[in-house]
XYZ file of C-alpha atoms in Angstrom:
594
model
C 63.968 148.700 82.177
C 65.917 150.188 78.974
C 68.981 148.254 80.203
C 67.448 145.213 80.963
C 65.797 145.155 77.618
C 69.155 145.604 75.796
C 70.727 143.271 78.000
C 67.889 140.673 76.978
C 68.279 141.994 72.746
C 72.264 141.509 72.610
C 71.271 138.000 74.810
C 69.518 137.202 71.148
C 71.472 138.661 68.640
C 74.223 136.522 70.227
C 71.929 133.461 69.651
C 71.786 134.400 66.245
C 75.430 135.276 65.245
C 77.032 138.363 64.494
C 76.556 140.650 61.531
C 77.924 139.986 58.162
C 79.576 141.574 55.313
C 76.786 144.125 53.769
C 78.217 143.197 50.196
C 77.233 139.469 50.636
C 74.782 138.837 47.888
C 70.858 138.968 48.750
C 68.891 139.358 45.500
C 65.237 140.930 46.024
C 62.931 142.719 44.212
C 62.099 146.199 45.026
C 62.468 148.532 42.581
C 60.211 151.193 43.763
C 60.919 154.939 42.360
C 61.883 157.426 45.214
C 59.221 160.225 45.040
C 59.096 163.301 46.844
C 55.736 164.649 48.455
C 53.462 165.586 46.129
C 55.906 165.220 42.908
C 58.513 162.438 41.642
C 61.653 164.215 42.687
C 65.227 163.013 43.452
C 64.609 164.731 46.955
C 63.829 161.536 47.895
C 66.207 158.213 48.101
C 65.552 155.332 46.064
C 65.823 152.068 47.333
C 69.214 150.527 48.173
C 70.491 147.932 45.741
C 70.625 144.253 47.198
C 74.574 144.665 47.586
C 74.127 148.216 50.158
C 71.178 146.157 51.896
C 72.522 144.926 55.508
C 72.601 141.007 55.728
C 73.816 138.760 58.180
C 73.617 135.117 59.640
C 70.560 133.324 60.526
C 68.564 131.064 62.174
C 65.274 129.797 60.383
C 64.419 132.775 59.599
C 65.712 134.920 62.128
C 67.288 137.813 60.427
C 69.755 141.232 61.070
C 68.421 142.775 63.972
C 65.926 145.476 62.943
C 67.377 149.087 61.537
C 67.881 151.844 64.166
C 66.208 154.677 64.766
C 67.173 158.300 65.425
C 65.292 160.619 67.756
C 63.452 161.931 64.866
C 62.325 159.425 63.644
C 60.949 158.586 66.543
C 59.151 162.124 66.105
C 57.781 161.493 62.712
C 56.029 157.959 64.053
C 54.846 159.634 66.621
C 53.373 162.590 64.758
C 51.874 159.551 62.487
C 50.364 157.735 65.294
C 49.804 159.663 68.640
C 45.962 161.513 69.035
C 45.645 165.041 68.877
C 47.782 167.744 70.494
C 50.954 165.309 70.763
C 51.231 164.082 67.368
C 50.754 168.443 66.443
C 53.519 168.726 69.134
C 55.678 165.792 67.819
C 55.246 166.962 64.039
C 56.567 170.702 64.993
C 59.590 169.593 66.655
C 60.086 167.201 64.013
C 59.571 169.727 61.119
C 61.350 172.854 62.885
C 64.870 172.019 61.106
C 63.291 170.370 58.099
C 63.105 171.150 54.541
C 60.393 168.597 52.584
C 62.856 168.260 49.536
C 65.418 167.046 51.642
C 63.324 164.084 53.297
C 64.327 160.875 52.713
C 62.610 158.064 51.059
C 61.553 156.180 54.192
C 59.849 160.102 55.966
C 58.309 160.760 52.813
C 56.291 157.545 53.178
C 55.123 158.298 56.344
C 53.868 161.991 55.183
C 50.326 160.760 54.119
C 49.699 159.285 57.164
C 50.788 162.555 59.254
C 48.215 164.081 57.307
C 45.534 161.426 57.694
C 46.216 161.523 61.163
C 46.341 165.078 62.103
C 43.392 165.918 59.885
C 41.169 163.927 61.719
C 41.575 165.790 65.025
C 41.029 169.012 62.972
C 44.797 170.081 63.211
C 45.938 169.855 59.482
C 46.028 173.138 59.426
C 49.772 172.880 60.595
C 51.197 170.671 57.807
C 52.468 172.235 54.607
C 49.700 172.103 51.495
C 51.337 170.264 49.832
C 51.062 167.291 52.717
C 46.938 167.119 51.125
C 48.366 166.811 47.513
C 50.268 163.602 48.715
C 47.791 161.771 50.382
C 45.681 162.512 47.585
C 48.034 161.558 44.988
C 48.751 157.948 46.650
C 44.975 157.467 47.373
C 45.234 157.427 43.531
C 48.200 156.000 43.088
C 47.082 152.860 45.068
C 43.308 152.616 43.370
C 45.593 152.118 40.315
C 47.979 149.762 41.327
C 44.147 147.382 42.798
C 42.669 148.340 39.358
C 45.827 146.847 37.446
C 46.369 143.844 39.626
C 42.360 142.614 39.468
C 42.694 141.064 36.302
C 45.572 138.919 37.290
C 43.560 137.899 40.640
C 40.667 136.855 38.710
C 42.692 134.905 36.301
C 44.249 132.859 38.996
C 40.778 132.852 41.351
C 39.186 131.300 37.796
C 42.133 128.871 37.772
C 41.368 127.324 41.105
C 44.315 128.882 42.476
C 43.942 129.787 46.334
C 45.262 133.563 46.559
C 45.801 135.680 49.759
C 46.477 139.360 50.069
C 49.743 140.114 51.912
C 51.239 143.173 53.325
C 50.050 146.994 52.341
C 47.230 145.481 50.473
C 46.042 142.901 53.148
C 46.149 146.332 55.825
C 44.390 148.671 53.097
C 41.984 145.881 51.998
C 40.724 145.312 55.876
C 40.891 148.826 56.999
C 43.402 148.671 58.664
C 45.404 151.780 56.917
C 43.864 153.824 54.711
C 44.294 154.194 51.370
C 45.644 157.314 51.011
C 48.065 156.190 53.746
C 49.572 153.701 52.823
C 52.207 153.168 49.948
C 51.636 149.776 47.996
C 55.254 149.350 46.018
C 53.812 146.309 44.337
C 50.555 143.882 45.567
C 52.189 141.157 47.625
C 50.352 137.949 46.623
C 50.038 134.579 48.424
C 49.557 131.314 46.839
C 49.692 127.662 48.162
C 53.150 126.207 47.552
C 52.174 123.474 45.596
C 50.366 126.072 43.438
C 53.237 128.414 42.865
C 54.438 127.015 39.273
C 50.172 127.189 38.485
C 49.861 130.794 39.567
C 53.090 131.687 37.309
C 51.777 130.023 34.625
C 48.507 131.541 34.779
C 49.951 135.300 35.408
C 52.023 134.958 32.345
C 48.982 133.588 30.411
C 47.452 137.027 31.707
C 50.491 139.059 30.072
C 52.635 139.173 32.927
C 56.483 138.576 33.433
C 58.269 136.727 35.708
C 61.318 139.247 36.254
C 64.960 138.556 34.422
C 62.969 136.240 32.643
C 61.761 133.842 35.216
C 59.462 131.310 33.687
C 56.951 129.115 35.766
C 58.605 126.069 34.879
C 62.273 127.599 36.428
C 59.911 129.335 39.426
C 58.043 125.860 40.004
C 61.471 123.362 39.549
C 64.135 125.706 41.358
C 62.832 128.556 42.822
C 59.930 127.118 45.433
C 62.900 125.388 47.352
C 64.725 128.489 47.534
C 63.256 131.638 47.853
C 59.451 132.619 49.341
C 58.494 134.828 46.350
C 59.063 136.273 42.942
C 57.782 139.706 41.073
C 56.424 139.724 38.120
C 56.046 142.674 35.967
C 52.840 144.105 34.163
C 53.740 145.171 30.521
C 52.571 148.705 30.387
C 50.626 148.139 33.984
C 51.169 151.068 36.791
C 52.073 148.199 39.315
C 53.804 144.561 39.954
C 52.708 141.549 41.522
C 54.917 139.743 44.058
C 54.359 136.294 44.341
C 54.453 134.620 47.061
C 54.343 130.717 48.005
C 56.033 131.428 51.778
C 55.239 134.211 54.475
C 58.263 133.491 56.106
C 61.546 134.195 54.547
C 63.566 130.796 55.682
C 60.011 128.884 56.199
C 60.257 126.356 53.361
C 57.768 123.471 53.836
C 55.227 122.204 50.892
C 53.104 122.371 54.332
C 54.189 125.413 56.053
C 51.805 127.481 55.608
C 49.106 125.466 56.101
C 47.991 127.019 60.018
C 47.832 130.438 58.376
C 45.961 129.642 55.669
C 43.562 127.956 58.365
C 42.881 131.100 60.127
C 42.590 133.653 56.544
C 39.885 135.733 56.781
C 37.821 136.686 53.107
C 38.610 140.566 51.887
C 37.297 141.842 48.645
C 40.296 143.898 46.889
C 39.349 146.033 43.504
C 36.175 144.388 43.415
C 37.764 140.727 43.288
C 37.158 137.890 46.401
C 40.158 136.903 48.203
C 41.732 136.286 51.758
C 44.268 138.357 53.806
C 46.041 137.102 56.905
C 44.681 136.723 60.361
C 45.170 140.297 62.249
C 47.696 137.968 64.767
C 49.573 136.362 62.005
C 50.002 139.313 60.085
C 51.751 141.471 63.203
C 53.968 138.201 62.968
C 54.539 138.613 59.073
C 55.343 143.213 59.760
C 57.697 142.088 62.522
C 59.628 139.623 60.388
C 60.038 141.701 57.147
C 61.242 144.549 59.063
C 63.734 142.508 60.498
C 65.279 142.147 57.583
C 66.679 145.928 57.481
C 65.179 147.300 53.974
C 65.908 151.224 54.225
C 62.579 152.195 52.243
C 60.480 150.011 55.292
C 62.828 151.545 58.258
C 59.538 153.863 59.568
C 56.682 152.307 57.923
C 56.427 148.726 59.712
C 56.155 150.576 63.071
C 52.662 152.431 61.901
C 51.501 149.082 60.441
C 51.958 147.264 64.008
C 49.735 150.148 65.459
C 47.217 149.936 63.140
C 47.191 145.879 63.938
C 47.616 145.485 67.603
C 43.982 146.249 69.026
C 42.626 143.253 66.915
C 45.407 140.538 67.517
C 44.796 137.891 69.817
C 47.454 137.085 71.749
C 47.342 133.529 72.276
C 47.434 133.005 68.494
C 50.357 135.886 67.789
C 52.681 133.820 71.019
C 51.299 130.172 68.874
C 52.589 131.495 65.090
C 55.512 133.161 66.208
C 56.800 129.900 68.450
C 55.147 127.900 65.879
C 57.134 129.552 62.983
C 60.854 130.071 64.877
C 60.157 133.582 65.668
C 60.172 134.233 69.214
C 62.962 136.279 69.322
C 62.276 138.624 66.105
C 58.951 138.851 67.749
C 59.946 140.014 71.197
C 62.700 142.295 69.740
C 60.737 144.557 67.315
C 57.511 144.736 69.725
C 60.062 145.646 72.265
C 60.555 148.197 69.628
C 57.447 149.241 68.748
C 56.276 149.547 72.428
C 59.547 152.156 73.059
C 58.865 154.361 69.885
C 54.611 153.703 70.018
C 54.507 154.269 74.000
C 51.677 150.938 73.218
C 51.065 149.443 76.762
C 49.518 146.211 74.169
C 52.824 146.033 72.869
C 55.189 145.978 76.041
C 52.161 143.427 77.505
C 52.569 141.293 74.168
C 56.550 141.442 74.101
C 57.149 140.678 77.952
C 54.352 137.480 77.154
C 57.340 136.490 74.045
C 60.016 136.984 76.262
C 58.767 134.434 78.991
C 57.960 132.003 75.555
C 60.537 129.320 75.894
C 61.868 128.533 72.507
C 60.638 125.437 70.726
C 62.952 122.224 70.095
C 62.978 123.676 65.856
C 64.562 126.833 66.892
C 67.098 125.207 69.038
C 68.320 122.552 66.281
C 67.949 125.670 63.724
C 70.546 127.958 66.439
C 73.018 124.825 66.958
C 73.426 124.069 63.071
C 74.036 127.906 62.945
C 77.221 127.635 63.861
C 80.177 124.592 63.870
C 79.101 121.342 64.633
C 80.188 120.332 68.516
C 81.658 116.600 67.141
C 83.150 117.716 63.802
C 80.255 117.232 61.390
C 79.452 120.024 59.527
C 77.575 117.992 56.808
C 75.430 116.495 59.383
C 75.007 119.733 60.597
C 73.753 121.224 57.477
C 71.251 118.079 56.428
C 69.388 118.893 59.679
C 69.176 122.450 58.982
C 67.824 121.444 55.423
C 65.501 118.779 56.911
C 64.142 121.358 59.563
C 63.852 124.403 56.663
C 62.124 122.524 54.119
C 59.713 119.802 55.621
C 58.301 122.409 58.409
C 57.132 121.351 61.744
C 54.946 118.493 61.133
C 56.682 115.844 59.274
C 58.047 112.967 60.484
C 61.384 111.168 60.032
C 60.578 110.076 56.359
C 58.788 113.491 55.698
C 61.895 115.048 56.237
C 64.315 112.560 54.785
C 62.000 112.914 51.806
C 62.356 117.136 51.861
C 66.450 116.783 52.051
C 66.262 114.854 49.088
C 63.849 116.981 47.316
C 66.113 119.874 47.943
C 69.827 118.450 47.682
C 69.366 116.357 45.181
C 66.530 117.712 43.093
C 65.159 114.850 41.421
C 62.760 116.218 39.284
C 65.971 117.830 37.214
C 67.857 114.489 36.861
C 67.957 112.002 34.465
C 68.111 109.493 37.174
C 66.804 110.563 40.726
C 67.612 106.950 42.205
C 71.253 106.874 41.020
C 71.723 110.481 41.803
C 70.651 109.937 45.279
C 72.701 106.896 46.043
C 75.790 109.219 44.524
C 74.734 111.738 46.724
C 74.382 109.522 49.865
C 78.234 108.470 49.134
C 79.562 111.617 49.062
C 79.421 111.840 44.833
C 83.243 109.847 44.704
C 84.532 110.423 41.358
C 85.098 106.854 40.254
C 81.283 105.711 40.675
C 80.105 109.354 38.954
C 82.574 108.698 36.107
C 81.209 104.658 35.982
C 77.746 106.234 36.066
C 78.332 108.886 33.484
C 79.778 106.024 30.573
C 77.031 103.378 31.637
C 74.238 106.195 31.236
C 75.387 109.381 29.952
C 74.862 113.134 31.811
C 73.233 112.837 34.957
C 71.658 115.914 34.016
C 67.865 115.618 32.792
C 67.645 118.255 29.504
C 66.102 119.292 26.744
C 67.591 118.080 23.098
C 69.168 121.941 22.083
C 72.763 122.237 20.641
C 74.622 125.132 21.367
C 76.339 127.168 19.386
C 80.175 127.585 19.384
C 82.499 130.926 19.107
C 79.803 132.951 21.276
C 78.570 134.099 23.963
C 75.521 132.634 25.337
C 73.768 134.336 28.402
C 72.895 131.798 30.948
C 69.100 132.787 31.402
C 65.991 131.150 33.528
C 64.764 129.459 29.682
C 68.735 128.369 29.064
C 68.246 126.616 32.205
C 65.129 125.095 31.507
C 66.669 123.292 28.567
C 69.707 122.702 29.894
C 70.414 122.787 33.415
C 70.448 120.688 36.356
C 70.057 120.621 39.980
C 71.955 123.638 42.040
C 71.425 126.418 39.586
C 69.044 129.102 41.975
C 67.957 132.679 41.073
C 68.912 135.374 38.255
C 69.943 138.860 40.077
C 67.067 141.442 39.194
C 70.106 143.489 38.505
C 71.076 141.264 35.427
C 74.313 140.225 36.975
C 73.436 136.494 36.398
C 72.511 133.766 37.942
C 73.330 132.141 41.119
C 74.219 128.683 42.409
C 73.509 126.882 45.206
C 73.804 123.878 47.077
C 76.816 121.600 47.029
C 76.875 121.428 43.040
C 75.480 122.793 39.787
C 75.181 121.033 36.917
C 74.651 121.527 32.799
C 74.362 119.651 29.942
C 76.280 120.875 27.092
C 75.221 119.545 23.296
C 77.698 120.995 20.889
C 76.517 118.612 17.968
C 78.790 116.744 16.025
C 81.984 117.820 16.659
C 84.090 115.264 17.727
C 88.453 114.813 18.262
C 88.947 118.601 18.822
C 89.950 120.097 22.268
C 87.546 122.920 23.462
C 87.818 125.848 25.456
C 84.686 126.797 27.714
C 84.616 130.644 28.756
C 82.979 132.034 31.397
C 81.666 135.111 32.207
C 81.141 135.457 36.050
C 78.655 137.462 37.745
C 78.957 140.959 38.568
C 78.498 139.989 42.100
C 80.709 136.652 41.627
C 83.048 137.859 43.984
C 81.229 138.052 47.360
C 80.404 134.502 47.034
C 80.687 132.934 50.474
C 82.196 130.119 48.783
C 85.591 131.043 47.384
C 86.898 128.161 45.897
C 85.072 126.528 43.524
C 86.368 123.077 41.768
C 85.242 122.893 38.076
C 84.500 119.129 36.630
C 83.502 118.043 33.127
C 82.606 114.233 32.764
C 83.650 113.607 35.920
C 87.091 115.303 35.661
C 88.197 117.916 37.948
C 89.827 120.671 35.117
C 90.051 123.425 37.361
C 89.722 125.132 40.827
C 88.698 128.698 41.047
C 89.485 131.568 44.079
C 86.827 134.149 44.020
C 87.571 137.602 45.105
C 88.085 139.513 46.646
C 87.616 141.681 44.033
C 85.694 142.167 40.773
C 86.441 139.886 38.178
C 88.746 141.444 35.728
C 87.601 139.785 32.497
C 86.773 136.122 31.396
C 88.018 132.821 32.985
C 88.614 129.696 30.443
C 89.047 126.346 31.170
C 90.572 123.582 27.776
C 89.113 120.182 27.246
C 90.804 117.412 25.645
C 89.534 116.083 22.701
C 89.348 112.657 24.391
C 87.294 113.837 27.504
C 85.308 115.979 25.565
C 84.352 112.914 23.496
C 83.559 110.072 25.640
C 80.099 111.347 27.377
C 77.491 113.869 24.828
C 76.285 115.866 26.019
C 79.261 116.878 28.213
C 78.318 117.659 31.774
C 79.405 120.421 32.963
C 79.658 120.603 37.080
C 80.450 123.235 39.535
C 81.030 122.602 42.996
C 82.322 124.178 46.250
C 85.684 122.555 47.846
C 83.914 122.559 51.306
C 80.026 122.965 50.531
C 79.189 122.303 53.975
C 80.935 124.528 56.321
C 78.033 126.892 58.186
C 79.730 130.118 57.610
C 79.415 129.490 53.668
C 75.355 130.104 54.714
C 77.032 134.121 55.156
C 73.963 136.136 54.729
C 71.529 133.736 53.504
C 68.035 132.556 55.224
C 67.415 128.942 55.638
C 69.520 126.943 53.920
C 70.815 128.197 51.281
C 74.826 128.410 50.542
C 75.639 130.307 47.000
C 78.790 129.446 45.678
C 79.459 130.872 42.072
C 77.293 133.750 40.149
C 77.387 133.208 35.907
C 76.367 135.785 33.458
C 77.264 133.580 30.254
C 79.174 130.486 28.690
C 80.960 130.128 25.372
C 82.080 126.779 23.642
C 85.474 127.106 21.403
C 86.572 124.588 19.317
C 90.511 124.662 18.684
């Protein structure tokens, strides 16, 4: 049976492509202090950064496979899960060659639970004392984290904004996990997508902060299209709230989410009415985040699909995950969790995903994967973008209407109909250069004239004022800001100066050079100055690129374009959900005038 079921895992990891580079860039937002049981201590290990987390190619949404386990870990679930004299048993073989300061991040989490578990059989008496002092310290811990997040849920339940509990606080909020049990990093929030820029604006209303300076505007314009959440950060608060507009990472629809939010079920959290997800669709949510490999969640995701399985239904858990691209992440970690849970529910509900046959979505998604059969990666690449962002109910216009939403972005151009017949055309330089004298930048922006002889950090509320389509998230690490797409555009105002060559700097991104895109072409009013070779190392200082007086001149604002030489191959998707495809990573610009 083992064989057969690894035979049947590689069969999938094979439909999804091999792994990737680990250093392949993968911003996300867990900052969450390593703490030691009972006490912050560096025993523990903090989070990785986003450039030790694994990555890899994918699907939809179908990510690197799920983080193996050693024998004792195995132990340590099991002491967390099993009844009575086996979890004692499992928890003494576990602990024989164990010192508690030495635990790692991801046992540590599990501690309370060992506790909560053996304690109710009456065999606590086992665990060290200080096991108690933990679960008692995140009981607190987590009444603190619902007590500082309540206000913010009110604000946006008095705002008409839809919100629904996701993760740790869904499972503590429906009794699922207790809450002494269960560690809540930050309260994972879920909004309607075409709510998202409302919620932002209402949290920051309610003195929160979008992190690196997010603003609803740049969350609402750029973000939705790209990413399924974003943290913001309580000033002074003993917790953060992750927004989220998608479940799925990869699941991009303004629709998308519509089924689950069909089937939410009303939960009271802190005192304050909301929803959580359906006890089916949320084993479908635990198996897809651990799938994506974060160290901190390596133990923890297997004790949540425990505490879910004896109230899913079935039919509706094989319906989401086929409904949603997940068959195979599904059948892989309950395949899992069945081998390390002994769960007969779970090897009954995996061999029922096995048999699923894979819907005509998750086919298209697996063929664009990869290069196109007749030559045409661009086609290849529309499809995927079609089939990411319009979800599983539009039609032909529905999804010729998301493509354009998303590779052209017409709500940040000055011009949506002209930018969309350029981009139909394959944006030739003669008709963009025609376009740019007849019209001026194609880039919609703010009136704000930058100063010259510094440096000017290229931030979320820069880009607000002056940026176009392609320019995606900030790293929460402050390394800068990523583009993505098949250009990225700004608008640059310098005032009056006129007949003087420029130089523009740039500073590139302290990630800049695992872009999956190496060579980047750089154009300003429709003139190709320059073509840049990222990595493969670190940047060593600076690049600068001169402007002639006379091109500088002849279209203000200047616009300012970055493009990849092939933004369409598949393997430039290295790492990334969906459809995204980073090319270049800024950290700030500076305007000299010679």
């Amino acid at each position: 049976m083992d064989r057969a079921r690894a035979r049947a895992r590689d069969a999938r990891r094979d439909r999804r492509g091999s792994r990737a580079s680990p250093t392949g860039p993968r911003p996300e937002h867990h900052r969450r202090a390593a703490r030691a049981v009972g006490s912050r201590s560096p025993g523990c290990h903090a989070c990785p950064s986003a450039s030790q987390r694994r990555v890899g190619p994918r699907g939809l949404n179908t990510a690197v496979p799920f983080l193996e386990l050693e024998p004792r870990d195995r132990l340590l679930v099991r002491a967390a899960v099993d009844a009575g004299p086996s979890a004692a048993t499992a928890w003494d073989e576990w602990f024989r060659d164990t010192d508690l300061d030495d635990a790692a991040y991801p046992e540590g989490r599990l501690f309370p639970q060992v506790f909560a578990n053996l304690n109710a059989s009456g065999l606590a008496g086992c665990l060290p004392p200080r096991m108690r002092g933990k679960y008692r310290w995140l009981w607190a811990s987590n009444q603190m984290r619902a007590d500082a997040v309540a206000p913010a849920l009110r604000a946006l339940v008095s705002a008409g904004v839809k919100t629904l509990l996701l993760k740790g606080a869904a499972l503590l909020a429906a009794n699922r996990r207790g809450w002494g049990t269960r560690e809540m990093g930050d309260i994972d929030v879920l909004v309607p997508t075409t709510q998202a820029g409302t919620a932002a604006a209402v949290l920051v209303d309610a003195g929160w902060t979008g992190v690196q300076g997010v603003t609803p505007r740049y969350l609402a314009a750029r973000l939705v299209a790209r990413r399924h959440g974003w943290n913001f950060d309580g000033d002074g608060l003993s917790a953060d709230i992750d927004l989220h507009w998608h479940v799925f990472e990869g699941v991009r629809g303004l629709h998308a989410n519509d089924e689950l939010w069909s089937a939410a079920r009303p939960v009271a959290f802190a005192g304050v009415d909301t929803e959580r997800l359906d006890d089916a669709d949320h084993l479908v949510h635990t198996l897809e985040h651990a799938s994506h490999g974060e160290a901190t969640q390596r133990l923890d995701w297997l004790v949540d699909v425990d505490s879910l399985l004896p109230h899913v239904d079935p039919e509706r858990f094989v319906r989401v995950a086929t409904s949603m691209s997940l068959v195979d992440v599904a059948t892989e970690g309950l395949e899992i969790a069945a081998s390390v849970l002994a769960s007969e529910r779970a090897e009954l509900l995996a061999q029922r995903m096995a048999s699923t046959r894979r819907d005509v979505r998750s086919r298209l998604l697996a063929h664009t994967a990869g290069p196109s059969a007749n030559g045409a990666p661009r086609i290849n690449e529309l499809v995927r973008t079609a089939l990411v962002q319009a979800g599983g109910g539009s039609g032909p216009l529905g999804r010729a209407a998301a493509v354009r939403r998303r590779r052209v972005e017409p709500n940040l151009v000055a011009r949506p109909a002209l930018s969309t017949t350029l981009a139909l055309l394959g944006r030739p330089r003669r008709a963009e250069v025609a376009a740019l004298r007849l019209w001026g930048p194609l880039t919609r922006s703010d009136p704000r004239t930058l100063p010259t002889g510094e440096w000017i950090a290229i931030t979320p509320e820069l880009l607000d004022a002056i940026g176009g389509p392609g320019w995606s998230w900030p790293a929460p690490d402050g390394g800068g800001v990523w583009t993505d797409g098949s250009e990225a555009r700004l608008a640059l105002d310098i005032g009056p100066v006129t007949g003087r060559d420029l130089v523009l700097g740039f500073e590139l991104g302290t990630s800049a050079h695992h872009s999956p895109n190496p060579s980047v072409e750089l154009r300003v009013n429709g003139r190709a100055l320059e073509t840049w070779q990222l990595g493969p190392e670190p940047e060593p200082g600076p690049r600068h690129v001169a402007v002639p007086a006379w091109l500088a001149d002849w279209c203000r604002p200047m616009e300012m374009v970055l493009r990849p030489v092939r933004a369409f191959e598949p393997w430039q998707r290295r790492g990334a959900p969906g459809d995204q495809r980073w090319f270049v990573q800024l950290r700030a610009l500076r305007v000299d005038v010679q």
